[in-house]
């Protein structure tokens, strides 16, 4: 992957008096620690390097001194990475991506883009003389949290990947309160530079479906497929088309299904023309699109179940109000509307408040009442709450459940309705990288740094580590597919269980028992490889000579 060369070439040179490992070499050692230990704490790297000093020097051919990997030097590396000009990191990613595409013959038919948020427990650093409304640091802000923690500061991470295994090509660490839609077109431009052509299919979420993004991608010769954000008049358009389809509706099956099975989706498409006016140049761009109207059976079941659950919860809350309605009509109306809005069922439940006014006779003094005893009339208000489901609207909601609008400028020969469904079902690929950052083998959380430049530098290194994991999976899975074989022995307690899609974590875990022994006479020996380890090395196209001596130092 040429990581040492790329880092040393693009990063500014260290102080002239600095000795020892270069930024590139230091970056490789930190990446090795993160990959093998699933930890990004800098304070633990020095002792780890000391413990594995001999094997690290043997495999790299570098002279590693005791203080080369101190936490101060590693922090300096992250600060240089995170604080360097954007052009430096972009150049590293561009050259690295072009090299990986060529060296591993990566398919470049489909690229994806997605973002996530990562929450931190930091507090904004404020001077004691500043007012309470002082702004937080530029990177860390409160914003829309995908971890459902709006109370925490966060930053956003963008990944753009290549199918079929989610190989990262473009990444960016963004402020926590920014909008996602402006990043999709510049990301597409960077993908074009790395991949070398514009004929790949660009897939992203609904935030990429703005008129500007779609128009600029089409203007520059790109192909896209996005779900449309349900804003403006689009819900009405979807409702009209679903209730009265303007074109024939087709069943959509997975490649593993047969026609007698229940289709995974149904859908149809509507050709439309689009116009976009560039706000800067006032030039107009016209192009043709296909609006894909697709109903997912699984999504429909999920939405119907969710609606039934919300209706039931709302009715339980309304019945509690019936038992104690109070005596103020306005207050009761406010409470009922709050319940309907909380459970998002205002369209599906109607109610009315029946008011009954009576005048009770109250005597002015105590004792047994008599005919001539003075009394007064006291006005009493009795409220009764009545509600019922709007069955017609609920039935329409069931009919609309599971339907989504997608838009693409691809010709039918390039992207059929069935292919669009299959491609979008694979949108989990960037999410796999986010999972590794949050709860997996490449943890970014919890973030121990409060310096935002170090956070940026760490995330850049983690995306490089993610490339390593993804390359391992891609190469092994491609070899298994070519050989029409599966790999067994990776699962503890079930050695006969086999898979054609092994993960990098399980492949690397198979090598955890290997030890290098150093004898007093200076000779070394390594634990013999078992059959599974030899098979994995063959699939990875890695020579077994890496585990023999004399060892050839890689260049």
XYZ file of C-alpha atoms in Angstrom:
555
model
C 0.000 0.000 0.000
C 3.108 2.264 0.107
C 1.928 3.984 3.293
C 5.401 5.091 4.532
C 6.266 6.577 1.159
C 2.956 8.426 0.782
C 3.018 9.907 4.301
C 6.639 11.029 4.011
C 6.028 12.497 0.574
C 2.932 14.564 1.447
C 3.444 15.540 5.086
C 5.738 18.438 6.018
C 9.222 17.459 7.110
C 9.802 17.251 10.885
C 12.203 19.508 12.731
C 15.747 19.236 11.445
C 17.069 18.027 14.806
C 14.567 15.199 15.015
C 16.093 11.744 14.696
C 14.651 8.243 14.503
C 11.688 7.001 12.529
C 10.040 9.170 9.897
C 6.356 10.100 9.919
C 5.641 7.325 7.430
C 7.402 4.650 9.456
C 5.811 5.856 12.667
C 2.406 5.756 10.971
C 2.927 2.112 9.967
C 3.813 1.093 13.528
C 0.764 2.913 14.925
C -1.449 1.285 12.286
C -0.002 -2.126 13.186
C -0.788 -1.528 16.846
C -4.371 -0.440 16.059
C -4.966 -3.417 13.744
C -3.628 -6.029 16.159
C -4.740 -4.591 19.510
C -8.071 -2.911 18.558
C -7.017 0.169 20.515
C -5.992 3.706 19.590
C -4.569 4.854 22.958
C -1.162 6.350 22.312
C 0.145 5.773 25.837
C 0.149 1.980 25.359
C 2.073 1.880 22.064
C 5.555 2.405 23.541
C 5.346 -0.618 25.845
C 3.833 -2.711 23.029
C 6.721 -1.800 20.708
C 9.215 -2.646 23.453
C 7.557 -6.031 23.988
C 7.611 -6.847 20.249
C 10.807 -4.985 19.433
C 12.679 -7.860 17.828
C 9.887 -9.049 15.554
C 9.065 -5.470 14.496
C 12.674 -4.762 13.547
C 12.945 -8.112 11.780
C 9.833 -7.626 9.662
C 10.387 -3.964 8.794
C 14.174 -3.753 8.592
C 14.062 -0.445 10.530
C 16.118 0.492 13.544
C 13.486 1.197 16.206
C 14.742 3.085 19.261
C 13.140 3.021 22.695
C 11.511 6.461 22.437
C 10.574 6.417 18.765
C 6.985 5.448 19.630
C 6.434 7.561 22.709
C 3.002 9.092 23.116
C 4.482 12.552 22.456
C 5.810 11.520 19.056
C 2.594 9.697 18.152
C 0.520 12.713 19.190
C 2.754 14.879 17.032
C 2.108 12.552 14.084
C -1.672 12.811 14.548
C -1.449 16.595 14.920
C 0.542 16.858 11.683
C -1.964 14.618 9.893
C -5.016 16.413 11.225
C -3.560 19.882 10.945
C -2.031 19.518 7.504
C -3.571 21.173 4.475
C -6.530 19.345 2.970
C -4.580 18.956 -0.263
C -2.052 16.710 1.486
C -4.647 14.238 2.779
C -6.539 14.379 -0.524
C -3.331 13.617 -2.433
C -2.580 10.671 -0.137
C -6.062 9.233 -0.623
C -5.982 9.836 -4.374
C -2.633 8.155 -4.964
C -3.458 5.339 -2.539
C -6.844 4.724 -4.152
C -5.445 4.724 -7.684
C -2.717 2.318 -6.598
C -5.163 -0.105 -4.918
C -7.578 -0.083 -7.858
C -4.747 -0.952 -10.230
C -2.761 -3.330 -8.025
C -5.749 -5.447 -6.922
C -7.813 -5.036 -10.108
C -10.749 -3.750 -8.068
C -14.128 -3.624 -9.853
C -15.233 -0.041 -10.428
C -18.866 -0.478 -11.465
C -20.557 0.789 -8.295
C -19.485 3.347 -5.678
C -21.367 4.336 -2.543
C -21.278 7.239 -0.112
C -22.667 7.634 3.397
C -22.063 9.561 6.617
C -22.423 8.874 10.322
C -22.013 10.800 13.549
C -19.644 9.896 16.397
C -20.453 11.295 19.817
C -17.854 12.358 22.374
C -18.106 13.169 26.066
C -15.968 16.281 25.818
C -17.130 19.629 27.064
C -16.414 22.818 25.083
C -13.238 24.491 26.269
C -14.292 27.947 27.510
C -12.286 30.659 29.131
C -13.615 31.647 32.571
C -14.217 35.178 31.306
C -16.282 34.056 28.321
C -20.039 34.112 28.467
C -21.995 30.896 28.572
C -23.024 31.260 24.927
C -19.460 30.898 23.642
C -19.147 28.692 20.552
C -17.736 25.157 20.881
C -14.613 24.097 18.966
C -15.100 24.073 15.154
C -15.104 20.264 14.774
C -17.208 19.292 17.793
C -20.783 20.525 17.782
C -24.181 19.347 18.835
C -26.284 18.267 15.888
C -28.526 15.525 14.540
C -27.182 12.424 16.278
C -27.467 9.060 14.543
C -26.571 7.492 17.902
C -29.656 9.119 19.465
C -27.540 11.233 21.798
C -28.432 14.841 20.931
C -27.119 15.924 24.345
C -23.509 15.111 23.384
C -21.032 16.903 21.168
C -20.222 15.031 17.990
C -18.356 15.038 14.700
C -19.324 13.391 11.425
C -17.405 10.881 9.343
C -17.939 10.373 5.616
C -16.951 7.213 3.736
C -17.175 6.516 0.028
C -16.611 2.894 -0.927
C -16.377 0.545 -3.901
C -18.506 -2.558 -4.318
C -18.542 -5.477 -3.718
C -16.779 -5.421 -0.322
C -16.945 -1.767 0.622
C -13.369 -0.732 -0.186
C -12.931 2.857 1.113
C -11.633 5.295 -1.482
C -12.629 8.706 -0.079
C -13.096 9.821 3.530
C -13.573 13.075 5.405
C -14.000 14.135 9.032
C -16.639 16.863 9.193
C -18.133 19.216 11.749
C -20.895 17.796 13.907
C -23.612 20.279 12.972
C -23.179 20.569 9.208
C -25.491 19.458 6.409
C -24.653 16.325 4.459
C -26.039 17.218 1.023
C -23.195 19.632 -0.041
C -20.538 16.906 0.283
C -21.921 14.380 -2.198
C -21.009 16.076 -5.470
C -17.381 16.927 -4.422
C -17.075 13.321 -3.230
C -18.240 12.097 -6.638
C -15.624 14.307 -8.296
C -12.895 12.784 -6.119
C -14.137 9.289 -6.963
C -13.912 10.107 -10.665
C -10.293 11.206 -10.208
C -9.404 7.995 -8.362
C -11.365 5.523 -10.477
C -10.466 7.181 -13.764
C -13.882 7.268 -15.439
C -17.450 8.499 -14.876
C -19.397 5.401 -15.928
C -19.688 3.943 -12.415
C -23.054 3.975 -10.627
C -23.074 6.394 -7.685
C -25.380 5.353 -4.814
C -26.094 7.361 -1.679
C -28.934 8.170 0.703
C -31.776 10.655 0.219
C -29.651 13.622 1.339
C -27.765 13.305 -1.961
C -30.923 13.664 -4.048
C -31.027 17.465 -4.245
C -31.596 19.007 -7.687
C -28.115 20.527 -7.645
C -26.329 17.237 -6.923
C -28.286 15.296 -9.536
C -27.906 17.993 -12.196
C -24.166 18.462 -11.712
C -23.463 14.732 -11.766
C -25.500 14.296 -14.948
C -23.904 17.391 -16.523
C -20.430 15.929 -15.947
C -21.352 12.518 -17.371
C -22.024 10.598 -14.153
C -24.681 8.023 -13.292
C -26.577 8.062 -10.006
C -29.375 6.298 -8.163
C -30.729 7.972 -5.019
C -33.843 7.591 -2.870
C -35.797 10.823 -2.953
C -36.320 12.823 0.223
C -40.039 12.922 1.046
C -40.336 16.688 1.152
C -42.477 19.210 -0.689
C -45.115 17.648 -2.915
C -43.385 14.265 -3.226
C -45.617 12.511 -0.623
C -48.634 13.568 -2.689
C -46.979 12.352 -5.897
C -46.169 8.997 -4.309
C -49.719 8.655 -2.987
C -51.263 9.381 -6.383
C -48.942 7.002 -8.231
C -49.391 4.152 -5.752
C -53.177 4.434 -5.704
C -53.341 4.873 -9.508
C -50.151 3.461 -11.115
C -49.460 5.248 -14.422
C -47.379 2.317 -15.747
C -47.534 -1.483 -15.230
C -46.437 -2.841 -11.840
C -43.837 -5.640 -11.889
C -42.829 -8.256 -9.337
C -39.167 -8.125 -8.317
C -37.364 -11.276 -7.160
C -33.931 -11.837 -5.672
C -31.497 -13.916 -7.776
C -31.921 -16.784 -5.306
C -35.746 -16.732 -5.577
C -38.017 -18.512 -8.034
C -41.186 -17.044 -9.514
C -43.504 -19.160 -7.330
C -42.139 -17.478 -4.180
C -43.411 -14.192 -2.769
C -41.594 -11.320 -4.525
C -39.273 -9.310 -2.324
C -40.506 -6.097 -3.963
C -42.971 -4.771 -6.492
C -42.550 -1.593 -8.452
C -42.866 0.475 -11.579
C -41.089 3.443 -13.137
C -42.123 6.795 -14.566
C -39.901 8.719 -17.050
C -39.681 12.447 -16.355
C -37.648 15.397 -17.527
C -35.763 17.643 -15.107
C -34.442 21.200 -15.255
C -31.871 22.855 -12.995
C -30.611 26.434 -13.138
C -27.118 27.106 -11.821
C -27.533 29.915 -9.258
C -24.051 31.321 -9.992
C -23.935 31.266 -13.799
C -27.713 31.228 -14.428
C -27.160 28.498 -17.027
C -29.807 25.831 -17.380
C -29.272 22.081 -17.552
C -31.967 19.731 -18.918
C -31.799 15.983 -18.535
C -34.004 12.881 -18.423
C -34.622 10.796 -15.320
C -36.469 7.648 -14.346
C -38.481 7.841 -11.135
C -38.602 4.345 -9.641
C -41.570 3.586 -7.394
C -40.759 0.498 -5.338
C -42.532 -1.293 -2.500
C -40.450 -3.445 -0.166
C -42.430 -6.239 1.487
C -40.151 -6.195 4.538
C -40.394 -2.405 4.916
C -44.184 -2.545 4.506
C -44.478 -5.148 7.251
C -42.263 -3.072 9.514
C -44.216 0.155 8.899
C -47.609 -1.516 9.377
C -46.434 -3.077 12.630
C -45.111 0.297 13.778
C -48.400 2.036 12.959
C -50.409 -0.576 14.845
C -48.107 -0.222 17.811
C -48.419 3.573 17.832
C -52.204 3.385 17.507
C -52.406 0.983 20.425
C -50.170 3.134 22.632
C -52.162 6.259 21.771
C -55.448 4.559 22.627
C -54.097 3.417 25.984
C -53.093 6.994 26.813
C -56.486 8.332 25.667
C -58.367 5.836 27.847
C -56.461 7.126 30.845
C -57.714 10.595 30.012
C -61.287 9.305 29.780
C -61.186 8.244 33.433
C -60.023 11.717 34.542
C -60.994 14.240 31.868
C -60.977 17.261 34.195
C -63.361 20.168 33.807
C -61.531 22.442 31.349
C -62.307 21.830 27.683
C -59.229 23.644 26.343
C -56.863 21.757 28.643
C -58.411 18.427 27.600
C -58.065 19.308 23.896
C -54.409 20.223 24.471
C -53.709 16.912 26.233
C -55.390 14.846 23.520
C -53.531 16.616 20.704
C -50.240 16.146 22.556
C -50.872 12.397 22.747
C -51.797 12.153 19.062
C -48.706 14.134 18.039
C -46.421 12.140 20.323
C -47.434 8.874 18.660
C -47.827 10.452 15.173
C -51.431 9.274 14.726
C -53.263 12.582 14.301
C -54.505 11.495 10.863
C -55.756 8.133 12.072
C -57.697 8.959 15.260
C -60.525 11.474 15.604
C -61.976 12.630 18.894
C -64.617 14.877 20.311
C -65.245 16.293 23.740
C -68.854 16.210 24.907
C -69.619 18.867 27.478
C -72.585 18.519 29.853
C -73.474 21.490 32.068
C -75.591 20.984 35.199
C -76.579 23.277 38.073
C -76.371 21.721 41.511
C -78.508 23.024 44.413
C -76.273 24.030 47.355
C -77.871 25.174 50.648
C -76.379 28.166 52.404
C -76.359 26.605 55.906
C -75.883 23.246 57.519
C -78.627 20.958 58.695
C -81.563 19.136 57.233
C -82.942 20.963 54.142
C -86.474 22.345 54.176
C -88.781 23.895 51.592
C -88.150 27.458 52.662
C -84.442 27.109 53.318
C -82.252 29.452 51.207
C -79.949 27.919 48.573
C -77.948 28.791 45.472
C -77.228 27.099 42.141
C -73.612 26.018 41.385
C -72.630 25.414 37.779
C -70.918 22.048 37.122
C -69.210 20.967 33.893
C -68.882 17.270 33.102
C -66.594 16.360 30.179
C -66.706 13.118 28.245
C -63.970 12.186 25.752
C -64.869 10.030 22.772
C -62.451 8.830 20.087
C -62.322 6.372 17.223
C -60.017 5.232 14.470
C -60.316 6.703 10.980
C -60.479 3.382 9.150
C -60.314 4.880 5.658
C -57.043 6.736 6.382
C -55.585 3.702 8.138
C -56.381 1.532 5.125
C -54.678 4.046 2.815
C -51.647 4.057 5.156
C -51.492 0.257 4.879
C -51.664 0.560 1.094
C -48.836 3.139 1.030
C -46.664 1.206 3.495
C -43.309 0.132 2.109
C -43.372 2.366 -0.985
C -40.351 4.556 -1.733
C -39.378 6.920 -4.526
C -35.979 6.503 -6.174
C -34.509 8.564 -8.983
C -31.838 7.683 -11.524
C -30.514 9.059 -14.793
C -29.263 5.641 -15.907
C -30.701 4.066 -19.034
C -32.628 0.831 -18.633
C -29.797 -1.008 -20.370
C -27.440 0.207 -17.629
C -29.749 -0.141 -14.615
C -32.986 -2.109 -14.624
C -35.649 -1.824 -11.969
C -34.536 -5.152 -10.470
C -30.880 -4.111 -10.399
C -31.744 -0.852 -8.629
C -33.419 -2.833 -5.856
C -30.498 -5.241 -5.542
C -27.920 -2.435 -5.456
C -29.755 -0.496 -2.789
C -30.088 -3.617 -0.639
C -26.269 -3.564 -0.457
C -26.130 -0.066 1.058
C -24.918 -1.642 4.324
C -21.345 -1.682 2.990
C -20.305 1.784 4.250
C -22.212 0.986 7.440
C -19.866 -1.959 8.002
C -16.964 0.472 8.190
C -18.887 2.701 10.593
C -19.628 -0.334 12.762
C -15.923 -1.133 12.959
C -15.246 2.464 14.026
C -17.914 2.417 16.731
C -18.022 -1.114 18.117
C -15.649 -3.208 16.055
C -11.968 -3.995 15.649
C -11.010 -0.438 14.638
C -12.570 1.534 17.498
C -12.627 5.301 17.312
C -14.845 5.434 20.390
C -14.407 6.441 23.081
C -12.311 9.350 21.810
C -9.586 10.208 24.298
C -8.361 13.279 22.397
C -9.734 16.753 22.955
C -7.470 18.317 20.336
C -9.544 18.320 17.154
C -6.507 18.066 14.870
C -5.589 14.794 16.562
C -9.137 13.533 16.116
C -8.886 14.280 12.391
C -5.500 12.579 12.204
C -6.758 9.505 14.053
C -9.786 9.133 11.792
C -7.562 9.389 8.718
C -5.358 6.575 10.005
C -8.424 4.492 10.897
C -9.697 4.771 7.331
C -6.324 3.438 6.135
C -6.663 0.551 8.610
C -10.161 -0.067 7.253
C -8.649 -0.393 3.789
C -6.343 -3.114 5.121
C -9.267 -5.102 6.523
C -11.280 -4.651 3.346
C -8.400 -5.716 1.109
C -7.922 -8.899 3.125
C -11.606 -9.756 2.732
C -11.690 -8.879 -0.961
C -8.677 -10.985 -1.903
C -9.742 -14.033 0.134
C -13.343 -13.964 -1.042
C -12.296 -13.540 -4.659
C -9.993 -16.563 -4.405
C -12.713 -18.677 -2.781
C -15.128 -17.672 -5.559
C -12.616 -18.576 -8.274
C -11.955 -21.962 -6.671
C -15.641 -22.588 -5.848
C -14.628 -23.433 -2.288
C -15.477 -22.374 1.239
C -13.246 -21.915 4.280
C -13.785 -23.939 7.468
C -12.167 -23.806 10.899
C -12.704 -20.100 11.683
C -15.525 -20.537 14.207
C -14.786 -21.613 17.765
C -16.858 -24.571 18.898
C -17.949 -25.396 15.355
C -14.836 -26.313 13.343
C -16.834 -27.804 10.467
C -18.769 -24.626 9.818
C -17.585 -23.098 6.543
C -18.086 -19.755 4.831
C -17.373 -18.152 1.486
C -17.369 -14.635 3.000
C -14.911 -14.718 5.931
C -14.268 -11.460 7.773
C -10.796 -10.006 8.242
C -11.203 -10.241 12.019
C -11.649 -14.017 11.935
C -8.885 -14.487 9.373
C -6.383 -12.564 11.494
C -7.560 -14.235 14.695
C -6.517 -17.574 13.206
C -2.862 -16.422 13.516
C -3.039 -15.364 17.172
C -1.209 -18.426 18.460
C 2.009 -17.950 16.462
C 5.113 -17.206 18.541
C 8.715 -16.412 17.609
C 11.345 -17.933 19.904
C 14.788 -16.315 20.244
C 17.622 -18.531 21.496
C 20.738 -17.430 23.306
C 22.929 -18.282 20.347
C 21.046 -15.700 18.277
C 19.000 -18.155 16.269
C 15.215 -17.887 15.988
C 12.374 -20.221 15.260
C 8.660 -19.714 14.716
C 5.690 -21.866 15.597
C 4.878 -24.154 12.694
C 1.893 -23.111 10.646
C -1.155 -25.349 10.780
C -3.224 -26.327 7.738
C -5.781 -23.549 8.249
C -3.084 -20.870 8.468
C -1.379 -22.179 5.331
C -4.709 -22.174 3.505
C -5.433 -18.582 4.559
C -1.988 -17.397 3.429
C -2.561 -19.042 0.057
C -5.934 -17.368 -0.300
C -4.414 -14.016 0.700
C -1.666 -14.566 -1.899
C 0.926 -14.094 0.846
C 4.035 -16.347 0.733
C 4.591 -18.706 3.647
C 8.223 -17.606 3.650
C 7.155 -14.664 5.826
C 7.198 -17.132 8.716
C 10.644 -18.571 8.015
C 14.250 -17.426 8.522
C 16.385 -15.924 7.118
C 13.612 -13.393 6.584
C 13.495 -11.212 3.513
C 12.879 -7.603 4.511
C 10.057 -6.080 2.367
C 10.897 -3.006 0.385
